[in-house]
Each structure stands twice: as C-alpha cells, then as structure tokens.
PDB file of C-alpha atoms and ligand atoms in Angstrom:
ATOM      1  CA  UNK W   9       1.212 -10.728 -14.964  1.00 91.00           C
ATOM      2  CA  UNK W  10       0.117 -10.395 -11.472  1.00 96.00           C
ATOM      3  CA  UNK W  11       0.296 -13.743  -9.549  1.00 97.00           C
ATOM      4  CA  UNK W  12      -0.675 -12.485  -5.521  1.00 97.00           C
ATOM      5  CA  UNK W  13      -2.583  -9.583  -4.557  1.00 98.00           C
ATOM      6  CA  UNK W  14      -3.458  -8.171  -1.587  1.00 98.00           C
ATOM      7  CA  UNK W  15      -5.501  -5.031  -0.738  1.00 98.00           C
ATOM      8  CA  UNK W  16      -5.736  -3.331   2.623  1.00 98.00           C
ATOM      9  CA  UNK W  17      -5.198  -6.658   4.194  1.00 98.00           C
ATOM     10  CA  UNK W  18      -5.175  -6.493   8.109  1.00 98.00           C
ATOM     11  CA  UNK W  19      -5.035  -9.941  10.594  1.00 98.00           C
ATOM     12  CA  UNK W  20      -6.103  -9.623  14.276  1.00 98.00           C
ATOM     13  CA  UNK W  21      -5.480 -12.717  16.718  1.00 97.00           C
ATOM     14  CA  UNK W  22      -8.382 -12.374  19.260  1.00 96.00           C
ATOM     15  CA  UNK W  23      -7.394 -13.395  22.807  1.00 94.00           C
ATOM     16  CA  UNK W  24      -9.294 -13.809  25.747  1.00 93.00           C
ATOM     17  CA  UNK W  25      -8.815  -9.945  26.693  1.00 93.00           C
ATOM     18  CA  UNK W  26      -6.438  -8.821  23.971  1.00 95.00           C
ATOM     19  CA  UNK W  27      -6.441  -7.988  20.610  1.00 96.00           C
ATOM     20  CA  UNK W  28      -3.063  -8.203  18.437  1.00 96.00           C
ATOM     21  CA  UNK W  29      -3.253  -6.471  15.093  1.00 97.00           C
ATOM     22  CA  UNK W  30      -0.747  -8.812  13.486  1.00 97.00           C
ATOM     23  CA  UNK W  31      -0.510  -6.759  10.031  1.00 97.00           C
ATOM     24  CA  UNK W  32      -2.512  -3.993   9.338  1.00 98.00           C
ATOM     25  CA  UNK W  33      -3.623  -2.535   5.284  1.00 97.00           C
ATOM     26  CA  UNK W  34      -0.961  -3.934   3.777  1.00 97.00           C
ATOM     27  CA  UNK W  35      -0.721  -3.627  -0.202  1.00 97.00           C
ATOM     28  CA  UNK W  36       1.083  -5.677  -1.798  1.00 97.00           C
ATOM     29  CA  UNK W  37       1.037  -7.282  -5.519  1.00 97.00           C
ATOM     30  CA  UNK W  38       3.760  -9.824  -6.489  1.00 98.00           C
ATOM     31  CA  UNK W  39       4.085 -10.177 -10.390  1.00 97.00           C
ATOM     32  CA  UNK W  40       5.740 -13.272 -12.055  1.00 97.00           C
ATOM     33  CA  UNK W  41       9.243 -13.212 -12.037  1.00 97.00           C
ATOM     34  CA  UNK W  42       9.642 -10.649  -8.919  1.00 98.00           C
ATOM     35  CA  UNK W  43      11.717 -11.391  -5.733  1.00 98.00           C
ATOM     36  CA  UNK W  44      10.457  -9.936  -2.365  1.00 97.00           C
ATOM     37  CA  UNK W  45      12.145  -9.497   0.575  1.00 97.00           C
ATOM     38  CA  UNK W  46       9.670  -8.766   3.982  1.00 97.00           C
ATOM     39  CA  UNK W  47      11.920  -7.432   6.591  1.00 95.00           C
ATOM     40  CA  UNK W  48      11.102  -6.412   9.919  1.00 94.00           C
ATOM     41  CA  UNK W  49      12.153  -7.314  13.848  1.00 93.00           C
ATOM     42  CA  UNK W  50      10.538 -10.034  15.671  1.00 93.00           C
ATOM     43  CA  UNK W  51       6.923  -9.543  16.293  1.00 95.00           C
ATOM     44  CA  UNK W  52       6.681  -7.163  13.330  1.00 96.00           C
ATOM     45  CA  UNK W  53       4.328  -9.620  11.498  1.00 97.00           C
ATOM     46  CA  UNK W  54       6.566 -11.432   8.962  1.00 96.00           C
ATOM     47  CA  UNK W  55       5.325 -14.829   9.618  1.00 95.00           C
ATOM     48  CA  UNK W  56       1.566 -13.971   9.453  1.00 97.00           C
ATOM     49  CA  UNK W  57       1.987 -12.510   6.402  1.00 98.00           C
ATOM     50  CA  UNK W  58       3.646 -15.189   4.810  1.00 97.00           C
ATOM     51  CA  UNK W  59       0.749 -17.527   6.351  1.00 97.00           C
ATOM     52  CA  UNK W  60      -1.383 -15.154   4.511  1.00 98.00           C
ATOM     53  CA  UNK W  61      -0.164 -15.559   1.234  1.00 98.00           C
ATOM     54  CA  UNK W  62       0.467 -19.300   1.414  1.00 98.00           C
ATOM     55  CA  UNK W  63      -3.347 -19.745   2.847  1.00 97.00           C
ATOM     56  CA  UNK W  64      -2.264 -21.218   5.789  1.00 96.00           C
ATOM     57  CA  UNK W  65      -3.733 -18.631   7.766  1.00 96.00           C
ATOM     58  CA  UNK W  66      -7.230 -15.920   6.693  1.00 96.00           C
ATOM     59  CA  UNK W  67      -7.189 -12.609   6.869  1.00 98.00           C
ATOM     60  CA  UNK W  68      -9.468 -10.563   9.132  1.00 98.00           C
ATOM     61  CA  UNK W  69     -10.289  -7.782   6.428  1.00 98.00           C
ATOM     62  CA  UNK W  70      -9.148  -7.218   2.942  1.00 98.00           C
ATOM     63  CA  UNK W  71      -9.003  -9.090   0.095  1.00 98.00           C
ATOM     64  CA  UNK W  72      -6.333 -11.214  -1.062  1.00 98.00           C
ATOM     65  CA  UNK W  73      -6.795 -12.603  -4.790  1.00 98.00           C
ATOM     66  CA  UNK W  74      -4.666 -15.372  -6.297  1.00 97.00           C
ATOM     67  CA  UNK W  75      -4.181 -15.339 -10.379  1.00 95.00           C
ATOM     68  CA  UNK W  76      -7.570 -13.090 -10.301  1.00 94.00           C
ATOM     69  CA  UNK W  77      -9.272 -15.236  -7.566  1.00 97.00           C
ATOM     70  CA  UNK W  78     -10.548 -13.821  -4.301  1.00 98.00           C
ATOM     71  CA  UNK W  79      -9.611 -16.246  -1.975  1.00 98.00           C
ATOM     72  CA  UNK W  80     -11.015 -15.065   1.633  1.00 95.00           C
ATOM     73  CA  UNK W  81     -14.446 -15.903   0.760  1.00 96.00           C
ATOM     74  CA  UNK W  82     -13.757 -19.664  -0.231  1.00 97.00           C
ATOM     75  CA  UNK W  83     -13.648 -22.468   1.614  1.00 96.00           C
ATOM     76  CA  UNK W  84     -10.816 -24.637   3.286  1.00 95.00           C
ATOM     77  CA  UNK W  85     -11.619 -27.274   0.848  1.00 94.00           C
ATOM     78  CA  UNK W  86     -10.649 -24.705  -2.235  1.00 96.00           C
ATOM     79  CA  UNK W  87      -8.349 -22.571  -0.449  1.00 96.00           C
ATOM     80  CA  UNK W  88      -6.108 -25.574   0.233  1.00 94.00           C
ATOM     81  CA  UNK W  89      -6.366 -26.967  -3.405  1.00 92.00           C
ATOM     82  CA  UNK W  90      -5.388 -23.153  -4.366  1.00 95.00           C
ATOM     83  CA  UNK W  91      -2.477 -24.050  -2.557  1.00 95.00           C
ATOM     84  CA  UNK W  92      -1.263 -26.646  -3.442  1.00 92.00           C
ATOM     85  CA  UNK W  93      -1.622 -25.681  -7.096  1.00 93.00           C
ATOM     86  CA  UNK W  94       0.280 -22.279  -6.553  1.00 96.00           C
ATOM     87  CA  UNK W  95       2.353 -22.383  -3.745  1.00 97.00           C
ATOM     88  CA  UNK W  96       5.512 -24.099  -2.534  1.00 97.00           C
ATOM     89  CA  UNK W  97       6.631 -23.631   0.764  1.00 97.00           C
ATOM     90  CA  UNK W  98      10.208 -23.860   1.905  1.00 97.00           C
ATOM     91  CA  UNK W  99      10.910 -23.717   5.975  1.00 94.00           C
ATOM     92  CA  UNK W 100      13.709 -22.368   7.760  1.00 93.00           C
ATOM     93  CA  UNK W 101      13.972 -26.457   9.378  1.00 93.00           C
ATOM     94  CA  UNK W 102      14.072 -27.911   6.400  1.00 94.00           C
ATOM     95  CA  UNK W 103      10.981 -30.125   7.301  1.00 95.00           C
ATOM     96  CA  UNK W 104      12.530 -33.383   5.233  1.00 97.00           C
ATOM     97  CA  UNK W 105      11.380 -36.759   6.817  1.00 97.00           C
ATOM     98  CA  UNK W 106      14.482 -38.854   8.316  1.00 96.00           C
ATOM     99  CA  UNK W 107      13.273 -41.905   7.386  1.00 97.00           C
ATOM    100  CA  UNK W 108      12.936 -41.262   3.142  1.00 98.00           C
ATOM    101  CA  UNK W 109      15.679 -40.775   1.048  1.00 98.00           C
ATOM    102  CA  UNK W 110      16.317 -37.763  -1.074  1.00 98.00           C
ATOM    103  CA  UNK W 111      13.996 -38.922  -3.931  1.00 98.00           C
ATOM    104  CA  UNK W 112      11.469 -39.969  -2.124  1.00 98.00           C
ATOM    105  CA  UNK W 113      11.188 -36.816  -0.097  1.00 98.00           C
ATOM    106  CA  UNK W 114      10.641 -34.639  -3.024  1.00 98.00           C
ATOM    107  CA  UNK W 115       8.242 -37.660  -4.631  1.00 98.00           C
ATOM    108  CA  UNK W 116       5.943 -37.507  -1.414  1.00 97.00           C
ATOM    109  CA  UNK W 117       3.960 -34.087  -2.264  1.00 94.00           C
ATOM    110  CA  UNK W 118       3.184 -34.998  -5.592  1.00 95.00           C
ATOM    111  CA  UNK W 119       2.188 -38.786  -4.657  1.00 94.00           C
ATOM    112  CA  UNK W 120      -0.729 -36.835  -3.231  1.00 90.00           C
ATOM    113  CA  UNK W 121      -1.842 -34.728  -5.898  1.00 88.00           C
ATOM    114  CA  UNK W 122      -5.433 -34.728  -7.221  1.00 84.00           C
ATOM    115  CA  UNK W 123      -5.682 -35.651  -9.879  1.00 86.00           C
ATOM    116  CA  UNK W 124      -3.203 -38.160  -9.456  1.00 91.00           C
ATOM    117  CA  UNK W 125       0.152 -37.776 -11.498  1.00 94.00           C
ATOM    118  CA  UNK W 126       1.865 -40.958 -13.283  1.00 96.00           C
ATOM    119  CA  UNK W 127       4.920 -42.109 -12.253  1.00 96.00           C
ATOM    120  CA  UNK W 128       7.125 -41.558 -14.927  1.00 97.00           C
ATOM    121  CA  UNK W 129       5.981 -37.738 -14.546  1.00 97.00           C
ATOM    122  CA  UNK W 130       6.565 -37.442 -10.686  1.00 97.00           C
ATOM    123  CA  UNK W 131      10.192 -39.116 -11.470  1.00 98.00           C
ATOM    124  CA  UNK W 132      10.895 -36.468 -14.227  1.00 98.00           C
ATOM    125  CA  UNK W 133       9.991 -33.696 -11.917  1.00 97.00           C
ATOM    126  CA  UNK W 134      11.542 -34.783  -8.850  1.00 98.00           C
ATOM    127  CA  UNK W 135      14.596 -35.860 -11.176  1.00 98.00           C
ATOM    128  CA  UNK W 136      14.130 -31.791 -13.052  1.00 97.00           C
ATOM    129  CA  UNK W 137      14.142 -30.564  -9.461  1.00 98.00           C
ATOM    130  CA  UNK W 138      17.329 -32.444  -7.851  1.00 98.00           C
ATOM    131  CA  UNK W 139      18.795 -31.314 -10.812  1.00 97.00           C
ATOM    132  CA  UNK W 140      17.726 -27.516 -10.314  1.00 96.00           C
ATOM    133  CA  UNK W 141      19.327 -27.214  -6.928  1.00 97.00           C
ATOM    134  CA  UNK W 142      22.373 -29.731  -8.074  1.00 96.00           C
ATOM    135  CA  UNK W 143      21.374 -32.478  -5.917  1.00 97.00           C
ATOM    136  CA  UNK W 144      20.891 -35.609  -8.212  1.00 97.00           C
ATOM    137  CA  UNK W 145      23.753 -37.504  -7.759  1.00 97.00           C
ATOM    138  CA  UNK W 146      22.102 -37.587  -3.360  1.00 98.00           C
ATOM    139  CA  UNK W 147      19.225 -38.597  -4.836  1.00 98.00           C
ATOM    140  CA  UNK W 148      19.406 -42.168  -2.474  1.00 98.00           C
ATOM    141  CA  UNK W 149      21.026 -40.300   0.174  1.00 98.00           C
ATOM    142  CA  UNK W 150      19.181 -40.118   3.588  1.00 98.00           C
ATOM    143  CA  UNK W 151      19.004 -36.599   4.907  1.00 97.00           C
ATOM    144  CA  UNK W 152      20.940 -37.114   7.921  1.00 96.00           C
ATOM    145  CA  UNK W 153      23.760 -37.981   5.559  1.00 97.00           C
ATOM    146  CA  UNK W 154      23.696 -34.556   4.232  1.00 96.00           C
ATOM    147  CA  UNK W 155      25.287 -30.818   5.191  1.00 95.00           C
ATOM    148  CA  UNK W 156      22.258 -28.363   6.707  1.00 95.00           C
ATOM    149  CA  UNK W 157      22.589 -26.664   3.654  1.00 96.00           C
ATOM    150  CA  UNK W 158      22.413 -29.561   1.082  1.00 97.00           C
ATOM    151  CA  UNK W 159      19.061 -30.415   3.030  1.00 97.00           C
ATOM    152  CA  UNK W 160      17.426 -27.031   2.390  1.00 96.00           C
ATOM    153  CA  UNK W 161      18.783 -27.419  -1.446  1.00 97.00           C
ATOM    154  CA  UNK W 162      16.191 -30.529  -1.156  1.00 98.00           C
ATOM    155  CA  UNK W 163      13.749 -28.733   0.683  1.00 98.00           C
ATOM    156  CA  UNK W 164      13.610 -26.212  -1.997  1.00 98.00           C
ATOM    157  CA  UNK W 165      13.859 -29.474  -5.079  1.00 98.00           C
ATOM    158  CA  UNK W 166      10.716 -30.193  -2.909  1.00 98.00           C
ATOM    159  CA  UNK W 167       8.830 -27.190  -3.438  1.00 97.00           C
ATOM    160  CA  UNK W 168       9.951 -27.009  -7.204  1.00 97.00           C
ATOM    161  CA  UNK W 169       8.669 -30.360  -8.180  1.00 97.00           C
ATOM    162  CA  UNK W 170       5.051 -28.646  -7.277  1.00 95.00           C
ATOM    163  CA  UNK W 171       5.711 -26.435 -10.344  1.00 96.00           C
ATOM    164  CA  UNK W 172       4.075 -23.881  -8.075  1.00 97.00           C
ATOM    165  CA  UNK W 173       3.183 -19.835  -9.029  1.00 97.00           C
ATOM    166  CA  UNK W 174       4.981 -18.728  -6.378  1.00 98.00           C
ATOM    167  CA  UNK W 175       8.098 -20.104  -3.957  1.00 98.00           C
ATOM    168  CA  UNK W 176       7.193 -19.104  -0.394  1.00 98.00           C
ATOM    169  CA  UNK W 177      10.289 -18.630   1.655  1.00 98.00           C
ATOM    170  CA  UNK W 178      10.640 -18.671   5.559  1.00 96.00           C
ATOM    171  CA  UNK W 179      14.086 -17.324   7.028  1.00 95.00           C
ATOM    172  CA  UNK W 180      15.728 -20.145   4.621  1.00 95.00           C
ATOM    173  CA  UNK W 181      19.577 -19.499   6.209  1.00 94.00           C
ATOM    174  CA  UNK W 182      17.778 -19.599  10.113  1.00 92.00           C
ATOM    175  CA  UNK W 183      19.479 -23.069  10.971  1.00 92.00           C
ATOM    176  CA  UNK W 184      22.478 -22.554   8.308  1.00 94.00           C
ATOM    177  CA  UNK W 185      26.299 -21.000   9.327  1.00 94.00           C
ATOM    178  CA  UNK W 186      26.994 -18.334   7.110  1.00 93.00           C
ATOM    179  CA  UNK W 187      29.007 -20.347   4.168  1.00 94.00           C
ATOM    180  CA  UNK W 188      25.611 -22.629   3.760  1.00 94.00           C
ATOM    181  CA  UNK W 189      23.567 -19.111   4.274  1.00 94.00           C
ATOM    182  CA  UNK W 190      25.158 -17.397   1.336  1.00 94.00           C
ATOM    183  CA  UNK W 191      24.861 -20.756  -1.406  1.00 95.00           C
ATOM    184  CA  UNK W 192      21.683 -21.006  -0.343  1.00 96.00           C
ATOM    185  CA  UNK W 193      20.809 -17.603  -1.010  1.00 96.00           C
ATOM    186  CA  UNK W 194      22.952 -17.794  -4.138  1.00 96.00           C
ATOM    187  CA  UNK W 195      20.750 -20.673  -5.213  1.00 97.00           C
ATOM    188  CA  UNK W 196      17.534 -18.348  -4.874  1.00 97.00           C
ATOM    189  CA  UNK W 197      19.019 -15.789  -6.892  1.00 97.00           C
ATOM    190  CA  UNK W 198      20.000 -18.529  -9.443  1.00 97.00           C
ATOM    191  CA  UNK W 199      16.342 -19.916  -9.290  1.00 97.00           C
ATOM    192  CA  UNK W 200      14.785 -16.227  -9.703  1.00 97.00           C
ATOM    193  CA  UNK W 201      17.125 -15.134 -12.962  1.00 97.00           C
ATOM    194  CA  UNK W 202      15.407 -18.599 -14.500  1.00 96.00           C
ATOM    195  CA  UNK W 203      12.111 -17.336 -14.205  1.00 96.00           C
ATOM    196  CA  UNK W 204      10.573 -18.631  -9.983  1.00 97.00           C
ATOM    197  CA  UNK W 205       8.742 -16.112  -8.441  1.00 98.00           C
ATOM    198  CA  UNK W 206      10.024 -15.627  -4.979  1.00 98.00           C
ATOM    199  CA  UNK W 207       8.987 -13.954  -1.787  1.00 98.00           C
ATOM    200  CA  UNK W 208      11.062 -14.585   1.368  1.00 98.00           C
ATOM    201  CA  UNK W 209      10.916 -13.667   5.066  1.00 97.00           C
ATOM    202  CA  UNK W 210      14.204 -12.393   6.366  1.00 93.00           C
ATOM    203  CA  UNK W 211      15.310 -10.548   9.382  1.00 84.00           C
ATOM    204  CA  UNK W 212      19.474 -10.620   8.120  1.00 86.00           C
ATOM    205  CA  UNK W 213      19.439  -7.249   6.673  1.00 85.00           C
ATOM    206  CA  UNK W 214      22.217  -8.327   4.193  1.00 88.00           C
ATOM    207  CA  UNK W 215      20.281 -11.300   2.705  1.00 93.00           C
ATOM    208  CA  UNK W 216      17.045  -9.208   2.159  1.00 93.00           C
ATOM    209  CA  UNK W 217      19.825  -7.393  -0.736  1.00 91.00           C
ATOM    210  CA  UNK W 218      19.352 -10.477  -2.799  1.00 93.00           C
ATOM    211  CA  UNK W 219      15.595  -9.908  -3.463  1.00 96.00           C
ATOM    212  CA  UNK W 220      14.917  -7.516  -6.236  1.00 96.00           C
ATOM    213  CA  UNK W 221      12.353  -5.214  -3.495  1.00 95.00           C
ATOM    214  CA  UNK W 222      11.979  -5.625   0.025  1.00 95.00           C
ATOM    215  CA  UNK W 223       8.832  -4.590   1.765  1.00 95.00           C
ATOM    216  CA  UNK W 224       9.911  -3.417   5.737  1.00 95.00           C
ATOM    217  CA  UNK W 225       7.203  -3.812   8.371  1.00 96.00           C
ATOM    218  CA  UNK W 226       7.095  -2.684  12.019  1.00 96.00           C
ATOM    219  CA  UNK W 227       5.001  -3.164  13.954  1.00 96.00           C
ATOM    220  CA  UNK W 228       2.288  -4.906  11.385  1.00 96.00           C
ATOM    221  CA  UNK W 229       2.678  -1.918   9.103  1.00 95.00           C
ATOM    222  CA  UNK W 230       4.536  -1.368   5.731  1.00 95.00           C
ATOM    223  CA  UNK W 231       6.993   1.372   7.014  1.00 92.00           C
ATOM    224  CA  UNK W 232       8.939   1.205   3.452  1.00 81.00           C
ATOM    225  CA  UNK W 233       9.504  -0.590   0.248  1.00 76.00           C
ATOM    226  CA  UNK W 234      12.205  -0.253  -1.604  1.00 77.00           C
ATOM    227  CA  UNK W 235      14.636  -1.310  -4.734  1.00 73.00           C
ATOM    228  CA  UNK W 236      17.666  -3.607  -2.963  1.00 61.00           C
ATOM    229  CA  UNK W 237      21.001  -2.344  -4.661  1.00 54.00           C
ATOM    230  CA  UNK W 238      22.662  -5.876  -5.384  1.00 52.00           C
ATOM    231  CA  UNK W 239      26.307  -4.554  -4.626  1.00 47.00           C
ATOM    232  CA  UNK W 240      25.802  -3.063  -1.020  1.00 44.00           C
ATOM    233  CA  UNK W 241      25.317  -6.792  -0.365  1.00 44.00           C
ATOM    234  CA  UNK W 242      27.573  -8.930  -1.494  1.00 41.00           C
ATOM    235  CA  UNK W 243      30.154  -6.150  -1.049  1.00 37.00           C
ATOM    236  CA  UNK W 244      30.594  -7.702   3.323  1.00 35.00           C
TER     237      UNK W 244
HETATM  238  P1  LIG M  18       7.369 -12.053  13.015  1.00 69.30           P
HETATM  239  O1  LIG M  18       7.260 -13.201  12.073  1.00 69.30           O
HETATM  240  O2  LIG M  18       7.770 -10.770  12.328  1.00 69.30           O
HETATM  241  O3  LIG M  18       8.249 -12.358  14.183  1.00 69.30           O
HETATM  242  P2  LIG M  18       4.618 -12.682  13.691  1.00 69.30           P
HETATM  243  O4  LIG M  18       3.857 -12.583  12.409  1.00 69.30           O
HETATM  244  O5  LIG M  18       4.979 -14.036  14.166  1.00 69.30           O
HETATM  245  O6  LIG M  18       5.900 -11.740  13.591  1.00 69.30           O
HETATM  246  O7  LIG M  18       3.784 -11.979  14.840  1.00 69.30           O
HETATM  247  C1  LIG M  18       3.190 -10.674  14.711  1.00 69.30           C
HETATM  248  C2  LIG M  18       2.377 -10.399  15.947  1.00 69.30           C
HETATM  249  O8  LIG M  18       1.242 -11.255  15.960  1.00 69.30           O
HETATM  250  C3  LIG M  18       3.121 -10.673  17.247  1.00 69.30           C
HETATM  251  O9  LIG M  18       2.688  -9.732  18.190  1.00 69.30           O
HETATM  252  C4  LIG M  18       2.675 -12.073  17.610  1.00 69.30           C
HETATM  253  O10 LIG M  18       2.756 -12.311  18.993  1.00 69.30           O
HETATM  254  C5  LIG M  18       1.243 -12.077  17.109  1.00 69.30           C
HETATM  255  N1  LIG M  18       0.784 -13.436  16.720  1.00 69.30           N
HETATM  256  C6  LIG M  18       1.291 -14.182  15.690  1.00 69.30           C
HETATM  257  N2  LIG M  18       0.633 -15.349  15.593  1.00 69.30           N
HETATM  258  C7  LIG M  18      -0.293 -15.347  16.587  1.00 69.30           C
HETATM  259  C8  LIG M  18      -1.289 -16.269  17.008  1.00 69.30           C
HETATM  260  N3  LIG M  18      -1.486 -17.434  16.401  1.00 69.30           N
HETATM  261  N4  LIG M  18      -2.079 -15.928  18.080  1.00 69.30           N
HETATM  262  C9  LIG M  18      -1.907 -14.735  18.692  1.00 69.30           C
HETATM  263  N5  LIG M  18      -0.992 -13.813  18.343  1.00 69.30           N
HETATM  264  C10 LIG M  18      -0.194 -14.104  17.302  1.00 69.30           C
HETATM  265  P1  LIG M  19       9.652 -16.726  13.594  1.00 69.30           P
HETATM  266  O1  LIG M  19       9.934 -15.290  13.972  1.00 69.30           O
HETATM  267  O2  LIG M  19      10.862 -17.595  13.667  1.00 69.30           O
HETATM  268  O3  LIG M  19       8.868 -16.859  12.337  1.00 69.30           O
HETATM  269  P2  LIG M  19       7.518 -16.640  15.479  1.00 69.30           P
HETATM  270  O4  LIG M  19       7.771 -16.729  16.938  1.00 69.30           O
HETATM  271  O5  LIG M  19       7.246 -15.303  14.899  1.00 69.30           O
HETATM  272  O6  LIG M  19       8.731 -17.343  14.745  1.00 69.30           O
HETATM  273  O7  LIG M  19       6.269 -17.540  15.083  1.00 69.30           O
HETATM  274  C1  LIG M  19       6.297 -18.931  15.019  1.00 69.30           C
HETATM  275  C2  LIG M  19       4.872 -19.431  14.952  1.00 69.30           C
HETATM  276  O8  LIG M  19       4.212 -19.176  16.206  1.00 69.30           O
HETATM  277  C3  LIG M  19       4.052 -18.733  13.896  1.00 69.30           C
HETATM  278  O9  LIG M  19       3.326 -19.710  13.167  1.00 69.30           O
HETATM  279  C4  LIG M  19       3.107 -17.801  14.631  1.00 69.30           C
HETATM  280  O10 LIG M  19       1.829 -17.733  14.003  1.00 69.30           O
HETATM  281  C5  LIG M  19       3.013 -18.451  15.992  1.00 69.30           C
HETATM  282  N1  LIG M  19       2.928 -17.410  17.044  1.00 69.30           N
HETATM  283  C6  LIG M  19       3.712 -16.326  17.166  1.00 69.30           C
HETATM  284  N2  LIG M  19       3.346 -15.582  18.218  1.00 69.30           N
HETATM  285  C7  LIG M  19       2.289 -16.227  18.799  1.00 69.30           C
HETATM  286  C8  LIG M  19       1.466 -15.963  19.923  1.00 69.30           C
HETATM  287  N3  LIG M  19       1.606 -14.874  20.686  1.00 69.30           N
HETATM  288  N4  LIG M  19       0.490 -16.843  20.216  1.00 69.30           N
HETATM  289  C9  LIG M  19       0.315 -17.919  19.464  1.00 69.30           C
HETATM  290  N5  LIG M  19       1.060 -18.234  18.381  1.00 69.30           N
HETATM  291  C10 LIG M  19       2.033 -17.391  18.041  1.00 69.30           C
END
C-alpha cells in the first residue's frame, strides 16, 4: 500500500536574479512499512525534499499525492490538516520545550488536534509512546535533565503519539556523539521491524545502511537508489 508519491517533482527558489533548482523530477513512492534513506552532500537538496513530503514546503511542478490525494492543488488550510494526520516530524535539535516535562511534551501536539481527543486517550498514547522509545519511567523529567540522546528518544515518543502514516526524519544523530548516534538509529530500526514507515535525511554514509533503500541525490537529482546491505554497516 502506497502511502507518499511523488512524480517528476522539481522545486525552484526564485531570487531576485537567480534561480536554484532545489530538486529536479524526482520519483519517488514510499509504501507502508519501507525505510528510506536520502543521501547526498550539502546543497544536494535533502532538506527540500523532506519539506516536500512533510508539506512544509510546495513543489514547483509535479505532483505529489498522499494515500491517493493530490496534494499541490489544495490549500494551506487542507494541506496542513493532511499533515498533521499523516506525518510526524522528528528534528535533528530535538525541538522539546525546556519548560514542560517529558509527558507533557509529547501531550502538547495532540492537545491541539481537531477534533479534539479525550484525555484518557492522549495519556494512553503519550504513555504507548514513552513506552515505544523506553522512556516512561522520565516521564516527569524536564528535558534538560536528560542525555542528547534520551531527548531525541522523546522527540521521536512525540511524533509517535500522532499515530502518523509516515515518520519524517531530519539528520536525527546531527547533535548526538556517536554512542547516542548508533541507539538512536538502533531505535529506528527497532520502530521500522514493528511496522513505522520511515524516511530519513542523512549525510553519515554509514547510518543511511540502516534504511532498507537509500535514494542518493546530487545536485537536486536522483543519481542512484539502491538496496542498503545491513552488514557493511554495522560491520565499523
Ligand atoms: P541539503 O539539505 O541537501 O543541504 P537543501 O535542500 O537545503 O540541501 O538545498 C538545496 C539547494 O536549494 C541549495 O542550493 C540551497 O541553497 C537551495 N535552497 C534551499 N532552500 C532555499 C530557500 N528557502 N531559498 C532559496 N534557496 C534555497
Ligand atoms: P541542513 O543541511 O542541516 O538541513 P540547510 O542549510 O540545508 O541545513 O537548510 C536549513 C534550512 O535553511 C532549510 O529549511 C532550507 O530550506 C533553508 N535554506 C537553505 N539554503 C537556503 C538559502 N540559500 N536561502 C534561504 N534558505 C535556505
């Protein structure tokens, strides 16, 4: 069952007296259950694409279809209720708010949802999701009283307790040393073999291995795609 598609998708940022193709007729289709990996260097348009398929961002030509629904032609209104029915977003800063604890971090998405959930039910999920990433017992915890890595573990609780289609992923291991990196990552792969849908932006070459495909751009093009082989990675 296909969950994102997009067909000959291009994004151009108009400047003053530039033009940057961002991405250019990229094909992709993410099914339930897959993990992608987009690779590239800097400035080869990972981020925009990932604004793409989270919505945060349109597309200059293309179409890009959600569960069967073309999204470029709706409005902000729609697009961002698309959103926040299929996505969940997790940042390479964590974006948790200082002043809430654990709970009520994850709590605060769904305390907006229309229509509006019951509080029993946003407990059980944010309790469901804690539990997910193994974080219940900092459920009072403030998240400057926790490791850069149990903070993205909450980050990702957050995005769980959405029960989106899709996790969206930004360089999750960015602010993280490289013990943090790898249980993080571990946690992904634990997520995915449970049945999320993943796709993540990477530039670490040995994290993309995780992901079940990786898509490689350069430039704003799809120079390959291709099956990761789980050992060559964890093999370092
Ligand atoms: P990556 O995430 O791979 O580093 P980006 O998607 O951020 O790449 O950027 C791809 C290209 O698009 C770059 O040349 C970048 O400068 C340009 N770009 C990205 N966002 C904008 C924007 N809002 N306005 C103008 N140019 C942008
Ligand atoms: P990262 O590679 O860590 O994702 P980027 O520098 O690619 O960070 O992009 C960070 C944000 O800045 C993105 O949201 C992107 O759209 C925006 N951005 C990137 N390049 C430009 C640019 N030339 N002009 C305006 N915004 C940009």
């Amino acid at each position: 069952k296909t969950i994102l598609a997009l067909h000959q998708v291009s994004k151009v940022f108009f400047g003053e007296d530039v033009e940057t193709h961002a991405i250019s007729n990229i094909n992709l289709e993410i099914e339930r259950g897959d993990y992608v990996a987009i690779t590239g260097p800097s400035g080869s348009g990972k981020s925009t694409l990932l604004s793409i398929l989270g919505l945060l961002d349109d597309i200059t030509s293309g179409s890009y279809r959600i569960q069967d629904i073309e999204t470029s032609t709706l409005d902000a209104d729609t697009q961002a209720e698309l959103r926040n029915l299929h996505i969940g977003f997790v940042f390479q800063s964590f974006n948790l708010l200082d002043g809430l604890t654990v709970f009520d971090n994850v709590a605060l998405p769904l305390q907006y949802r229309e229509p509006a959930l019951a509080t029993d039910e946003i407990e059980r999920r944010v309790m469901g999701a804690l539990k997910q990433v193994e974080m219940s017992h900092r459920a009072k915890h403030k998240p400057n009283q926790l490791s850069g890595g149990q903070q993205q573990r909450v980050a990702i609780a957050r995005a769980l307790a959405g029960e989106p289609s899709i996790l969206l992923v930004d360089e999750p291991t960015g602010n993280l040393d490289s013990k943090n990196g790898d249980a993080v990552m571990a946690l992904l792969g634990e997520l995915n073999r449970q049945g999320t849908t993943i796709c993540m932006v990477t530039h670490d070459i040995r994290y993309a291995g995780y992901a079940k495909r990786q898509i490689q751009l350069l430039d704003g093009v799809q120079v390959s795609s291709s099956v990761a082989k789980r050992d060559s990675c964890t093999a370092e």
